[in-house]
XYZ file of C-alpha atoms in Angstrom:
506
model
C 0.054 -0.037 -0.026
C 1.430 3.339 -1.042
C 1.989 5.857 1.789
C 0.808 9.507 1.408
C 1.776 12.344 3.820
C -0.293 15.575 3.744
C 1.297 18.540 5.336
C -1.544 20.750 6.608
C -5.332 20.001 7.380
C -6.715 22.723 5.216
C -9.534 22.118 2.846
C -7.339 21.336 -0.217
C -5.133 18.866 1.896
C -8.045 17.157 3.450
C -10.045 16.897 0.017
C -6.886 15.310 -1.618
C -6.402 12.929 1.554
C -10.095 12.017 1.384
C -9.839 11.102 -2.482
C -6.673 9.059 -1.992
C -7.763 7.281 1.184
C -10.838 6.168 -0.721
C -8.562 4.853 -3.503
C -6.733 2.530 -1.053
C -3.870 4.701 -0.178
C -2.340 4.829 3.567
C -2.842 8.459 4.317
C -1.465 10.539 7.119
C -2.385 14.276 7.583
C -0.274 16.385 9.905
C -1.625 19.685 11.203
C 0.339 22.059 13.424
C -2.752 23.837 14.756
C -5.062 21.948 17.381
C -7.919 22.070 14.770
C -8.586 20.924 11.203
C -9.504 23.515 8.323
C -6.487 25.772 8.295
C -7.828 29.125 7.381
C -11.100 27.114 7.030
C -10.986 26.363 10.568
C -13.310 27.474 13.380
C -13.210 28.773 16.901
C -15.568 29.573 19.745
C -15.723 32.712 22.005
C -17.943 31.721 25.003
C -21.216 30.659 23.584
C -20.427 32.098 19.997
C -19.024 30.201 17.086
C -16.970 31.520 14.073
C -15.395 30.362 10.965
C -11.948 31.852 10.714
C -11.818 32.470 7.005
C -14.024 31.440 4.119
C -17.680 32.138 4.674
C -19.025 32.008 1.073
C -19.738 28.696 -0.555
C -20.460 28.657 -4.279
C -20.334 25.888 -6.939
C -21.390 23.101 -4.528
C -21.445 20.565 -7.084
C -17.721 20.306 -6.904
C -17.787 19.164 -3.339
C -20.534 16.922 -4.097
C -18.442 15.254 -6.896
C -15.533 14.928 -4.592
C -17.546 13.273 -1.902
C -19.244 11.009 -4.552
C -15.631 10.048 -5.904
C -14.829 9.061 -2.285
C -17.925 6.747 -2.022
C -19.665 9.161 0.216
C -22.668 11.691 -0.055
C -21.910 15.071 1.381
C -25.582 15.475 2.443
C -24.993 12.663 4.979
C -22.313 14.744 6.665
C -23.275 18.440 6.434
C -26.426 20.570 5.815
C -26.233 23.007 3.027
C -28.567 25.919 3.075
C -28.934 28.074 -0.012
C -29.057 31.879 0.750
C -31.566 34.290 -0.874
C -30.589 37.004 -1.205
C -27.124 35.677 -1.682
C -25.844 38.980 -0.112
C -26.488 42.689 0.225
C -24.363 45.476 -1.123
C -24.439 48.694 0.581
C -23.455 51.865 -1.418
C -23.595 55.455 0.057
C -26.904 56.081 -1.685
C -28.376 52.743 -2.583
C -28.511 49.111 -1.488
C -28.800 46.027 -3.534
C -29.985 42.557 -2.618
C -28.248 40.282 -5.050
C -30.122 37.176 -5.994
C -29.717 34.495 -8.440
C -33.358 34.756 -9.230
C -32.776 36.196 -12.688
C -36.336 37.783 -12.944
C -35.988 39.545 -9.512
C -32.344 40.675 -10.473
C -33.624 42.290 -13.670
C -36.597 43.958 -11.826
C -34.160 45.415 -9.351
C -31.669 46.704 -11.764
C -34.335 48.207 -13.922
C -35.782 50.048 -11.079
C -32.648 51.419 -9.598
C -30.504 51.557 -12.712
C -32.715 52.065 -15.614
C -31.366 50.717 -18.930
C -29.068 48.364 -17.423
C -31.271 45.338 -17.254
C -30.226 44.095 -20.791
C -26.676 44.198 -19.791
C -27.313 41.707 -17.005
C -28.786 39.300 -19.619
C -25.800 39.768 -21.847
C -23.497 39.313 -18.780
C -25.100 36.093 -17.854
C -25.323 34.565 -21.478
C -21.724 35.525 -22.349
C -20.040 34.478 -19.107
C -21.948 31.179 -19.343
C -20.120 30.445 -22.542
C -16.854 31.866 -20.965
C -16.984 29.479 -18.048
C -17.756 26.522 -20.308
C -14.574 27.305 -22.214
C -12.525 28.074 -19.144
C -13.562 24.976 -16.987
C -11.177 22.577 -18.791
C -8.178 24.859 -17.598
C -9.699 24.977 -14.093
C -10.093 21.130 -13.906
C -6.791 20.042 -15.355
C -3.121 20.400 -14.628
C -1.214 23.268 -16.292
C 2.495 22.500 -15.745
C 3.973 22.537 -19.176
C 3.948 25.330 -21.853
C 2.718 22.858 -24.553
C -0.512 22.336 -22.377
C -1.425 25.619 -23.811
C -1.623 23.698 -27.201
C -4.316 21.416 -25.880
C -7.439 21.912 -28.028
C -9.567 22.823 -25.092
C -7.022 25.247 -23.930
C -6.648 26.991 -27.430
C -10.455 27.233 -27.426
C -10.528 28.930 -24.054
C -7.616 31.338 -24.594
C -9.730 34.057 -26.306
C -12.065 33.905 -23.243
C -9.151 35.029 -20.944
C -9.640 38.668 -22.295
C -5.817 39.129 -21.683
C -5.946 42.737 -22.627
C -8.698 43.737 -20.405
C -9.109 44.179 -16.473
C -12.149 42.750 -14.642
C -13.512 46.337 -14.396
C -13.020 46.811 -18.053
C -14.913 43.834 -18.904
C -17.919 44.757 -16.662
C -17.927 48.189 -18.234
C -19.117 46.482 -21.383
C -22.381 45.505 -19.697
C -23.129 48.251 -17.117
C -22.984 52.045 -17.460
C -23.399 52.671 -13.646
C -20.376 52.642 -11.336
C -22.058 50.968 -8.481
C -23.464 48.165 -10.724
C -20.069 47.581 -12.269
C -18.665 47.285 -8.552
C -21.614 44.995 -7.830
C -20.054 42.424 -10.328
C -16.451 43.053 -9.792
C -15.998 43.289 -5.989
C -15.374 39.543 -6.374
C -11.885 40.187 -7.183
C -11.290 40.601 -3.541
C -11.794 36.899 -3.178
C -8.220 36.773 -4.818
C -6.976 39.658 -2.764
C -6.886 41.961 -5.956
C -8.210 45.199 -7.287
C -10.809 44.759 -10.173
C -8.706 47.470 -11.982
C -5.795 44.998 -12.171
C -7.526 41.533 -11.894
C -7.512 39.820 -15.294
C -10.815 40.085 -16.979
C -11.263 36.191 -17.190
C -12.236 36.466 -13.591
C -15.810 37.811 -14.588
C -16.696 34.265 -14.226
C -16.589 34.731 -10.277
C -19.685 36.772 -10.283
C -21.329 34.714 -12.893
C -20.787 31.500 -10.852
C -22.761 33.086 -7.979
C -25.586 34.373 -10.042
C -25.723 31.006 -12.009
C -25.370 28.472 -9.009
C -26.102 30.450 -5.876
C -24.380 31.041 -2.443
C -24.660 28.395 0.249
C -24.123 28.337 3.992
C -23.255 25.121 5.926
C -25.122 24.900 9.293
C -22.521 25.052 11.951
C -20.164 27.154 9.667
C -18.015 26.111 6.720
C -15.569 24.276 8.803
C -18.030 21.479 8.824
C -16.796 20.665 5.387
C -13.057 20.019 6.357
C -14.235 18.196 9.471
C -16.351 15.866 7.446
C -13.403 15.169 5.015
C -11.200 14.402 8.073
C -13.729 11.967 9.410
C -13.942 10.238 5.941
C -10.067 9.958 5.897
C -10.403 8.132 9.147
C -13.266 5.965 7.991
C -10.904 4.628 5.287
C -8.133 3.916 7.720
C -6.140 6.956 7.280
C -5.075 9.393 10.156
C -5.181 13.030 10.894
C -2.903 14.341 13.526
C -3.535 17.785 15.022
C -1.095 19.596 17.118
C 1.546 17.772 15.179
C 3.685 20.216 13.097
C 6.032 19.288 10.328
C 9.531 20.833 10.883
C 11.156 19.922 7.601
C 10.716 17.940 4.420
C 12.752 14.835 4.692
C 15.046 15.185 1.666
C 17.615 13.140 -0.372
C 18.998 15.805 -2.567
C 15.759 16.940 -4.415
C 13.898 13.671 -3.633
C 11.339 13.820 -0.868
C 11.407 10.872 1.231
C 8.838 11.876 3.829
C 8.676 14.503 6.524
C 10.602 15.364 9.789
C 7.902 16.326 12.490
C 8.510 19.109 15.138
C 9.307 16.328 17.685
C 12.038 15.041 15.474
C 10.220 11.731 14.242
C 10.702 10.946 10.585
C 7.675 9.792 8.714
C 8.445 8.114 5.517
C 6.212 8.608 2.414
C 5.952 7.626 -1.195
C 4.389 10.887 -2.013
C 4.174 14.038 0.193
C 1.333 16.721 -0.472
C 1.897 20.178 0.862
C -1.056 22.137 1.824
C 0.583 24.582 3.963
C 0.842 28.415 2.669
C 3.106 27.970 -0.361
C 5.678 30.604 0.238
C 5.722 29.990 4.057
C 6.377 26.285 3.330
C 9.198 26.814 0.771
C 10.767 29.345 3.215
C 10.542 27.131 6.289
C 10.246 23.468 5.401
C 13.066 23.351 2.689
C 16.600 24.167 3.679
C 18.429 26.986 1.918
C 20.340 26.078 -1.201
C 17.821 23.134 -2.271
C 15.431 25.399 -4.232
C 16.279 27.445 -7.121
C 13.206 28.730 -8.782
C 11.376 29.274 -5.599
C 14.221 30.117 -3.237
C 13.621 32.881 -0.493
C 15.113 35.745 -2.590
C 12.884 34.934 -5.550
C 9.841 34.488 -3.253
C 10.171 37.903 -1.900
C 10.082 39.296 -5.295
C 6.669 37.593 -6.162
C 3.353 39.430 -6.070
C 1.057 38.683 -3.094
C -2.572 39.382 -2.411
C -3.667 41.809 0.156
C -4.408 40.709 3.708
C -7.405 41.298 5.991
C -8.145 42.793 9.385
C -10.706 40.459 11.031
C -13.012 41.189 13.906
C -15.105 38.350 15.484
C -17.710 39.697 17.700
C -20.460 38.341 20.042
C -23.267 40.898 20.427
C -25.793 40.495 23.191
C -28.926 41.477 21.063
C -30.479 40.578 17.595
C -29.053 42.405 14.603
C -31.294 43.349 11.527
C -28.789 42.339 8.708
C -28.611 39.896 5.941
C -26.547 36.745 6.259
C -23.784 38.373 4.042
C -23.337 42.229 3.675
C -20.660 44.212 1.774
C -20.296 47.785 2.734
C -18.450 49.822 -0.053
C -16.141 52.882 0.565
C -17.539 55.975 -0.881
C -14.487 56.141 -3.202
C -13.965 52.454 -3.826
C -11.129 52.750 -6.225
C -9.137 55.055 -3.837
C -9.948 52.485 -1.271
C -8.557 49.669 -3.318
C -5.377 51.746 -4.380
C -4.691 52.289 -0.849
C -4.588 48.653 -0.239
C -2.674 47.339 -3.215
C -0.749 50.231 -4.470
C 0.062 52.651 -1.808
C -0.183 50.038 0.903
C -1.491 52.348 3.525
C -4.276 51.745 6.107
C -7.628 52.731 4.218
C -9.150 55.981 5.376
C -12.506 54.931 4.419
C -12.523 51.062 4.633
C -14.827 48.723 2.711
C -16.165 46.155 5.009
C -17.725 42.726 4.791
C -19.957 41.560 7.637
C -21.257 38.033 8.093
C -24.391 37.625 10.221
C -24.577 33.839 10.179
C -27.420 33.762 12.889
C -29.657 35.203 10.282
C -29.602 31.557 8.876
C -28.090 29.499 11.422
C -29.231 29.136 15.020
C -26.189 27.096 16.051
C -23.556 29.951 15.915
C -24.990 32.242 18.675
C -27.616 32.072 21.603
C -31.020 32.997 20.806
C -31.497 36.591 20.745
C -27.771 37.253 20.153
C -25.627 37.662 17.141
C -22.233 36.372 16.177
C -20.616 38.994 13.780
C -17.685 38.239 11.508
C -16.257 41.514 10.186
C -13.620 41.779 7.555
C -11.795 44.815 6.174
C -9.216 44.288 3.306
C -5.887 45.968 4.151
C -2.383 45.708 2.782
C -0.137 42.757 3.433
C 2.905 42.895 5.615
C 5.095 44.225 2.976
C 3.552 47.602 3.876
C 5.507 47.703 7.018
C 2.387 48.848 8.992
C 2.885 48.517 12.819
C -0.466 46.719 13.586
C 0.141 46.629 17.390
C 0.064 50.554 17.129
C -2.634 50.753 14.492
C -4.932 47.840 15.656
C -7.162 49.744 17.978
C -7.500 53.188 15.953
C -8.448 50.849 12.905
C -10.865 48.981 14.999
C -12.645 52.109 16.007
C -12.713 53.224 12.457
C -14.485 50.096 11.477
C -17.169 50.491 14.328
C -17.646 54.157 13.223
C -18.113 53.079 9.611
C -20.592 50.388 10.503
C -22.532 52.791 12.749
C -22.722 55.354 9.994
C -23.537 53.191 7.102
C -25.748 50.606 8.725
C -27.384 53.089 11.108
C -26.057 51.131 14.151
C -26.402 53.046 17.498
C -24.146 52.434 20.396
C -23.641 48.893 19.363
C -20.416 48.693 21.453
C -22.584 48.581 24.519
C -23.712 45.050 23.480
C -20.270 43.534 22.795
C -19.935 40.446 25.076
C -16.784 39.073 23.431
C -14.297 40.119 20.644
C -11.395 38.672 18.839
C -9.225 40.554 16.395
C -6.784 38.981 13.730
C -4.408 41.540 12.010
C -2.068 40.892 9.149
C 0.734 40.331 11.495
C -1.434 37.561 13.306
C -2.024 35.857 9.964
C 1.623 35.741 9.469
C 2.757 34.801 12.957
C 0.070 32.658 14.254
C -1.530 31.175 11.010
C 1.734 30.927 9.195
C 0.636 32.939 5.952
C 3.540 34.429 4.246
C 3.454 38.199 4.489
C -0.032 37.921 5.958
C -1.288 37.610 2.238
C -4.590 35.776 3.238
C -5.296 35.063 -0.489
C -1.826 33.801 -1.309
C 0.166 34.522 -4.312
C -1.543 37.172 -6.514
C -3.511 36.072 -9.418
C -1.796 38.196 -12.204
C -1.500 36.443 -15.500
C 2.316 36.289 -14.706
C 1.439 34.019 -11.921
C -1.398 31.985 -13.232
C -1.658 28.581 -14.893
C 1.884 27.422 -16.066
C 3.380 30.271 -14.186
C 1.861 29.502 -10.990
C 3.690 26.710 -8.769
C 2.681 23.361 -10.293
C 0.431 20.760 -8.573
C 3.322 18.344 -9.217
C 5.968 20.541 -7.716
C 8.605 21.166 -10.144
C 11.640 21.517 -7.976
C 11.158 18.420 -5.819
C 10.592 14.752 -6.643
C 7.449 13.111 -5.046
C 6.234 16.383 -3.873
C 2.800 17.888 -4.675
C 0.918 21.013 -3.886
C -2.799 21.765 -3.031
C -4.429 25.109 -2.044
C -4.568 28.682 -3.108
C -0.745 28.784 -3.895
C -0.862 26.345 -6.717
C -3.062 26.083 -9.956
C -5.860 26.865 -10.426
C -5.768 29.508 -7.581
C -7.564 30.747 -4.550
C -11.093 30.267 -3.385
C -12.757 27.221 -1.999
C -14.082 25.972 -5.411
C -10.668 26.306 -7.027
C -8.803 24.911 -4.011
C -11.002 21.736 -4.191
C -10.223 21.528 -7.858
C -6.479 21.738 -6.930
C -7.023 18.708 -4.694
C -8.620 16.771 -7.571
C -5.940 17.648 -9.965
C -3.280 16.653 -7.473
C -4.890 13.312 -6.475
C -5.223 12.466 -10.133
C -1.662 13.360 -10.649
C -0.522 10.873 -8.174
C -3.104 8.302 -9.368
C -1.718 8.758 -13.042
C 1.826 8.428 -11.784
C 1.003 5.136 -10.065
C -1.145 3.964 -13.048
C -4.421 3.976 -11.218
C -7.762 4.739 -12.436
C -8.448 8.571 -12.230
C -11.160 10.459 -10.437
C -13.811 11.648 -12.807
C -14.329 15.308 -13.516
C -18.223 15.984 -14.048
C -19.582 18.180 -16.875
C -20.297 21.667 -15.741
C -24.105 21.882 -14.667
C -26.410 23.921 -16.466
C -27.037 27.480 -14.902
C -30.063 27.184 -12.629
C -32.845 29.526 -13.385
C -34.254 30.107 -9.805
């Protein structure tokens, strides 16, 4: 029986572990933290429960396929709830309740942005074709230049809109700035500016409007928990509080891992699910890597970071499950984060009020608020110990002003803050860049670290730092690509990739 070691129990690592355990591999997962999920983990503050990172779940068919390929039904493990509206967008003069109900969406656009409703139809129709064309790239490995010559890739290349930014692409459909932002803010899922994000990523907002947004009762961490359970059902093991100190190397061949307690664990293949740049900086000795040595990693482009507040409120809150509050000058806000690398003077803020849907996250009559503000990563040099409290105050002032909240501070029962420094030092995220390597075209597809890592033998990657990129759906696809790469190397039957489902007309 072939032995697989997975470094890190994030969603990508656990998905790959689950798939390979189901195929008969002896799988061991080692996680430094005391919980599974990585950035997709969970913690509790008193009676309140919070996801650490991802809170949006789209494209649920991908997870359904992975569970099915593992001989399981995801619905036996977690309860998915579709959200309608998917989320509310708050601008300084208008609110938008975004829904995948096409009729309601067009009516809302016609009422608030007359003349733009036809642009919505064009956006949906054209991006349906774009996603169909791009899906083969997102579902298969891209680690050789000749992979660009595959017929499916050649067909997809025109859809990449290489010469246009995401904002440029949406300007073809909508003439109102607020409506353009409503379909481009998803660039923040990649930690990027819509004015710099490649136009191909218009599929992100399309996927939401075509397939919906879901919540998992108990929080999205229930998904990696279920995957860990399935690994163990197949005889694999998941070890928390068990960090990996180094890769066990013989030259550039990976023989296994060396745990923090000094124990050596042999493996036929090692899958790295730790943050890519952090792993290459810390798990591999100097002088081994060339393409991704420390000096070259420092020159790469990284996503923004996030300032996180997790707050237990001793009162009910009148708020949608997901709410995005836009800065009055959104472009200035984005430029401050990605170009000037300064603390935003008028932050854009995302608030999850999961208790609107899920009674398990807070006691009855109370609210668990997850509050996120995009901020620069740690290449900014910002001293967050000094700036933490002033920025916290700015966020509360912004929420009070734009949501009409009065004296909400009086109702705070508990609160936890994660700054970019915390992301780097406590969660082991390189430069606190919570969305990993940037998604510029120079760092995508063949130019992103390969699923079969090119510098070390018997070493594989999953997660946002490899192809196809960040975000839960693509991270799960990275797990399928990597698992199939290992199966192919061992001449085993591959895990099937399902056809893209037809867009739902809710």
